[in-house]
Amino acid sequence: MKLQSALNFSHTLLEQIVQPGDVVVDATAGMGHDSLKLAQLVGPRGHVYSFDIQAPAVSATKNRLQEAGYHNATVVQLGHEHLDQVVTTPIKSAIFNLGYLPTGDHQIITQPVTTITALQKCAELLQPTGAIIVVCYYGHPGGVSEKEQVLEWAQQLPQQSFNVLQYQFINQVHQPPFLLAIQKR
Ligand code: SAM
């Protein structure tokens, strides 16, 4: 057994949480890797709602899903802080990849206030046993502030309602990403 990176562990957790027929959210679509994973897991009876503020990310995600033959996703160019305008049913899971799009403009980063607004909205939509997965990259300008505010938000969630896990390599250089799993009890 090899310990997984935060990114690989996020997909391992999604495989455990998400079932065929579920409704799920990709809050930071980017190149669409998480949206594709989610589309595979929910299958034709389920649905993926994917959000990104950048048009190239929306196009890349739509293309990736289309090329793989998935038609069970709605990909919108909209900030995830407004996700409740689109998602109105309970969700089984949501995934956030915080930071910037590696293939895009590194100045366009997720921001603490909008990230936390979106996390709060997902927490309200989450079904019991469902979980929000956050992969937090914070090695860029602004990243540490977002990391601290997201951790503060997650730590104040009442333990009667949520279990919150942090997964992180603590002996690596260069600020490797860490993962939060926020499960509704
Ligand atoms: N999960 C993606 C993938 O599989 O390629 C990578 C996501 S990348 C680390 C972060 C993404 O968040 C960027 O594409 C960026 O445009 C997006 N983003 C930044 N602020 C956002 C917001 N308020 N709402 C939705 N997406 C946002």
Coordinates of C-alpha atoms and ligand atoms in Angstrom, one line a residue:
M1 CA 0.0 0.0 0.0
K2 CA 1.3 3.4 -0.9
L3 CA 0.0 6.6 0.7
Q4 CA -1.9 8.6 -1.9
S5 CA -1.4 12.3 -2.7
A6 CA -4.3 14.6 -1.7
L7 CA -5.4 14.7 -5.3
N8 CA -5.5 10.9 -5.7
F9 CA -7.1 10.5 -2.3
S10 CA -9.9 12.9 -3.3
H11 CA -10.9 10.5 -6.1
T12 CA -10.6 7.4 -3.8
L13 CA -13.0 9.2 -1.4
L14 CA -15.4 10.1 -4.2
E15 CA -15.5 6.4 -5.2
Q16 CA -16.6 5.5 -1.7
I17 CA -19.2 8.3 -1.4
V18 CA -20.8 8.7 -4.8
Q19 CA -23.3 6.2 -6.1
P20 CA -25.1 5.8 -9.4
G21 CA -28.1 8.2 -9.6
D22 CA -26.6 10.8 -7.2
V23 CA -26.6 14.5 -7.7
V24 CA -23.1 16.0 -7.2
V25 CA -21.2 19.3 -7.7
D26 CA -17.8 20.1 -9.1
A27 CA -17.3 23.6 -7.7
T28 CA -14.0 24.3 -9.6
A29 CA -14.3 22.6 -13.0
G30 CA -10.9 23.6 -14.4
M31 CA -9.8 21.1 -17.1
G32 CA -12.7 18.8 -16.1
H33 CA -10.9 16.0 -14.5
D34 CA -13.1 15.9 -11.4
S35 CA -16.3 16.4 -13.5
L36 CA -15.4 13.4 -15.6
K37 CA -14.8 11.3 -12.5
L38 CA -18.1 12.4 -11.0
A39 CA -19.9 11.8 -14.3
Q40 CA -18.6 8.2 -14.4
L41 CA -19.6 7.6 -10.8
V42 CA -23.2 9.0 -10.9
G43 CA -23.9 7.3 -14.3
P44 CA -26.8 8.1 -16.6
R45 CA -29.4 8.4 -13.8
G46 CA -27.4 10.9 -11.9
H47 CA -26.2 14.5 -12.5
V48 CA -23.1 16.6 -12.2
Y49 CA -23.3 20.4 -11.8
S50 CA -19.9 21.9 -12.7
F51 CA -18.9 25.6 -12.1
D52 CA -16.0 27.7 -13.2
I53 CA -15.6 31.5 -13.8
Q54 CA -13.3 31.0 -16.8
A55 CA -14.7 30.4 -20.2
P56 CA -11.7 28.2 -21.3
A57 CA -12.3 26.0 -18.2
V58 CA -16.0 25.6 -19.1
S59 CA -15.1 24.7 -22.7
A60 CA -12.4 22.2 -21.6
T61 CA -14.8 20.5 -19.1
K62 CA -17.6 20.3 -21.7
N63 CA -15.2 18.9 -24.3
R64 CA -13.8 16.3 -21.9
L65 CA -17.2 15.1 -20.9
Q66 CA -18.4 15.0 -24.5
E67 CA -15.4 13.2 -25.8
A68 CA -15.9 10.5 -23.1
G69 CA -19.6 10.2 -24.1
Y70 CA -21.1 11.7 -20.9
H71 CA -24.3 13.7 -21.2
N72 CA -25.2 13.8 -17.5
A73 CA -23.6 17.1 -16.6
T74 CA -24.5 20.8 -16.6
V75 CA -21.3 22.9 -16.9
V76 CA -21.9 26.6 -16.3
Q77 CA -19.7 29.7 -16.3
L78 CA -20.7 31.0 -12.9
G79 CA -19.0 31.5 -9.6
H80 CA -19.6 28.7 -7.2
E81 CA -20.8 31.2 -4.6
H82 CA -23.9 31.3 -6.7
L83 CA -24.4 27.6 -7.1
D84 CA -27.8 27.6 -5.4
Q85 CA -29.1 29.5 -8.4
V86 CA -28.5 26.3 -10.4
V87 CA -28.5 23.4 -7.8
T88 CA -31.8 23.2 -5.9
T89 CA -31.9 19.5 -4.9
P90 CA -29.9 17.8 -2.2
I91 CA -26.4 16.7 -3.2
K92 CA -24.4 13.6 -2.3
S93 CA -21.0 15.3 -2.8
A94 CA -19.2 18.3 -3.9
I95 CA -15.5 18.7 -4.8
F96 CA -13.4 21.9 -4.6
N97 CA -9.9 22.2 -6.0
L98 CA -8.7 25.5 -4.6
G99 CA -6.0 27.6 -6.2
Y100 CA -5.3 28.4 -9.9
L101 CA -5.7 26.5 -13.1
P102 CA -2.2 25.2 -13.9
T103 CA -2.7 25.6 -17.7
G104 CA -4.3 29.0 -17.3
D105 CA -3.8 32.4 -15.8
H106 CA -2.1 31.9 -12.4
Q107 CA -3.5 35.3 -11.3
I108 CA -7.1 33.9 -11.3
I109 CA -7.3 32.1 -8.0
T110 CA -10.1 30.9 -5.8
Q111 CA -10.9 33.5 -3.1
P112 CA -11.6 33.0 0.6
V113 CA -15.0 34.8 0.7
T114 CA -16.5 33.1 -2.4
T115 CA -15.0 29.7 -1.5
I116 CA -16.5 29.8 2.0
T117 CA -19.9 31.0 0.7
A118 CA -19.9 28.1 -1.7
L119 CA -18.8 25.6 0.9
Q120 CA -21.6 26.8 3.2
K121 CA -24.1 26.4 0.5
C122 CA -22.9 22.9 -0.3
A123 CA -23.0 22.0 3.4
E124 CA -26.7 23.1 3.5
L125 CA -27.5 21.0 0.4
L126 CA -25.6 17.9 1.6
Q127 CA -27.5 14.7 2.2
P128 CA -26.8 12.7 5.3
T129 CA -23.6 10.5 4.8
G130 CA -22.7 12.8 1.8
A131 CA -19.4 14.6 1.9
I132 CA -17.7 17.7 0.6
I133 CA -14.1 17.1 -0.5
V134 CA -11.7 20.1 -0.6
V135 CA -8.2 19.8 -2.1
C136 CA -6.4 23.0 -1.0
Y137 CA -3.3 24.2 -2.9
Y138 CA -1.9 27.2 -1.0
G139 CA 1.7 27.7 -2.3
H140 CA 0.7 30.8 -4.4
P141 CA 0.2 34.4 -3.3
G142 CA -3.1 34.5 -1.4
G143 CA -3.1 30.8 -0.9
V144 CA -2.2 30.8 2.8
S145 CA -4.9 33.3 3.6
E146 CA -7.5 31.1 1.9
K147 CA -6.1 28.0 3.6
E148 CA -6.4 29.6 7.0
Q149 CA -10.0 30.8 6.4
V150 CA -11.2 27.5 5.0
L151 CA -9.7 25.6 8.0
E152 CA -11.3 28.1 10.4
W153 CA -14.7 27.6 8.7
A154 CA -14.3 23.8 8.7
Q155 CA -13.2 23.7 12.3
Q156 CA -16.3 25.5 13.6
L157 CA -18.8 23.1 12.0
P158 CA -20.7 21.4 14.8
Q159 CA -19.6 17.9 15.4
Q160 CA -23.2 16.8 16.0
S161 CA -23.8 17.4 12.3
F162 CA -20.5 17.0 10.6
N163 CA -17.3 14.9 10.8
V164 CA -14.3 16.8 9.4
L165 CA -11.1 15.1 8.3
Q166 CA -7.8 16.7 7.3
Y167 CA -5.4 14.6 5.2
Q168 CA -1.9 16.0 4.7
F169 CA 1.7 15.0 4.4
I170 CA 3.5 16.9 7.1
N171 CA 7.1 16.3 6.2
Q172 CA 7.1 17.5 2.6
V173 CA 8.7 20.7 1.2
H174 CA 7.0 23.2 -1.1
Q175 CA 3.6 23.3 0.5
P176 CA 2.0 20.2 -0.9
P177 CA -1.8 20.4 -1.1
F178 CA -3.9 19.0 1.7
L179 CA -7.4 17.5 1.7
L180 CA -10.5 18.1 3.8
A181 CA -13.4 15.7 3.9
I182 CA -16.5 17.2 5.4
Q183 CA -19.2 14.5 6.0
K184 CA -22.7 15.2 7.1
R185 CA -23.7 12.7 9.8
Ligands
SAM1 N1 -10.5 20.5 -10.7 C1 -9.9 21.2 -11.8 C2 -9.4 20.2 -12.8 O1 -9.7 19.0 -12.7 O2 -8.7 20.5 -13.7 C3 -8.8 22.1 -11.4 C4 -9.3 23.4 -10.7 S1 -8.2 24.7 -10.6 C5 -7.1 24.2 -9.2 C6 -9.2 26.0 -9.8 C7 -10.3 26.5 -10.7 O3 -11.2 27.3 -9.9 C8 -9.8 27.4 -11.8 O4 -10.2 26.8 -13.1 C9 -10.6 28.7 -11.6 O5 -11.0 29.4 -12.7 C10 -11.7 28.3 -10.7 N2 -12.4 29.3 -9.9 C11 -11.8 30.4 -9.3 N3 -12.8 31.1 -8.7 C12 -13.9 30.4 -8.9 C13 -15.3 30.7 -8.5 N4 -15.6 31.7 -7.7 N5 -16.2 29.8 -8.9 C14 -15.9 28.7 -9.7 N6 -14.7 28.5 -10.1 C15 -13.7 29.3 -9.7

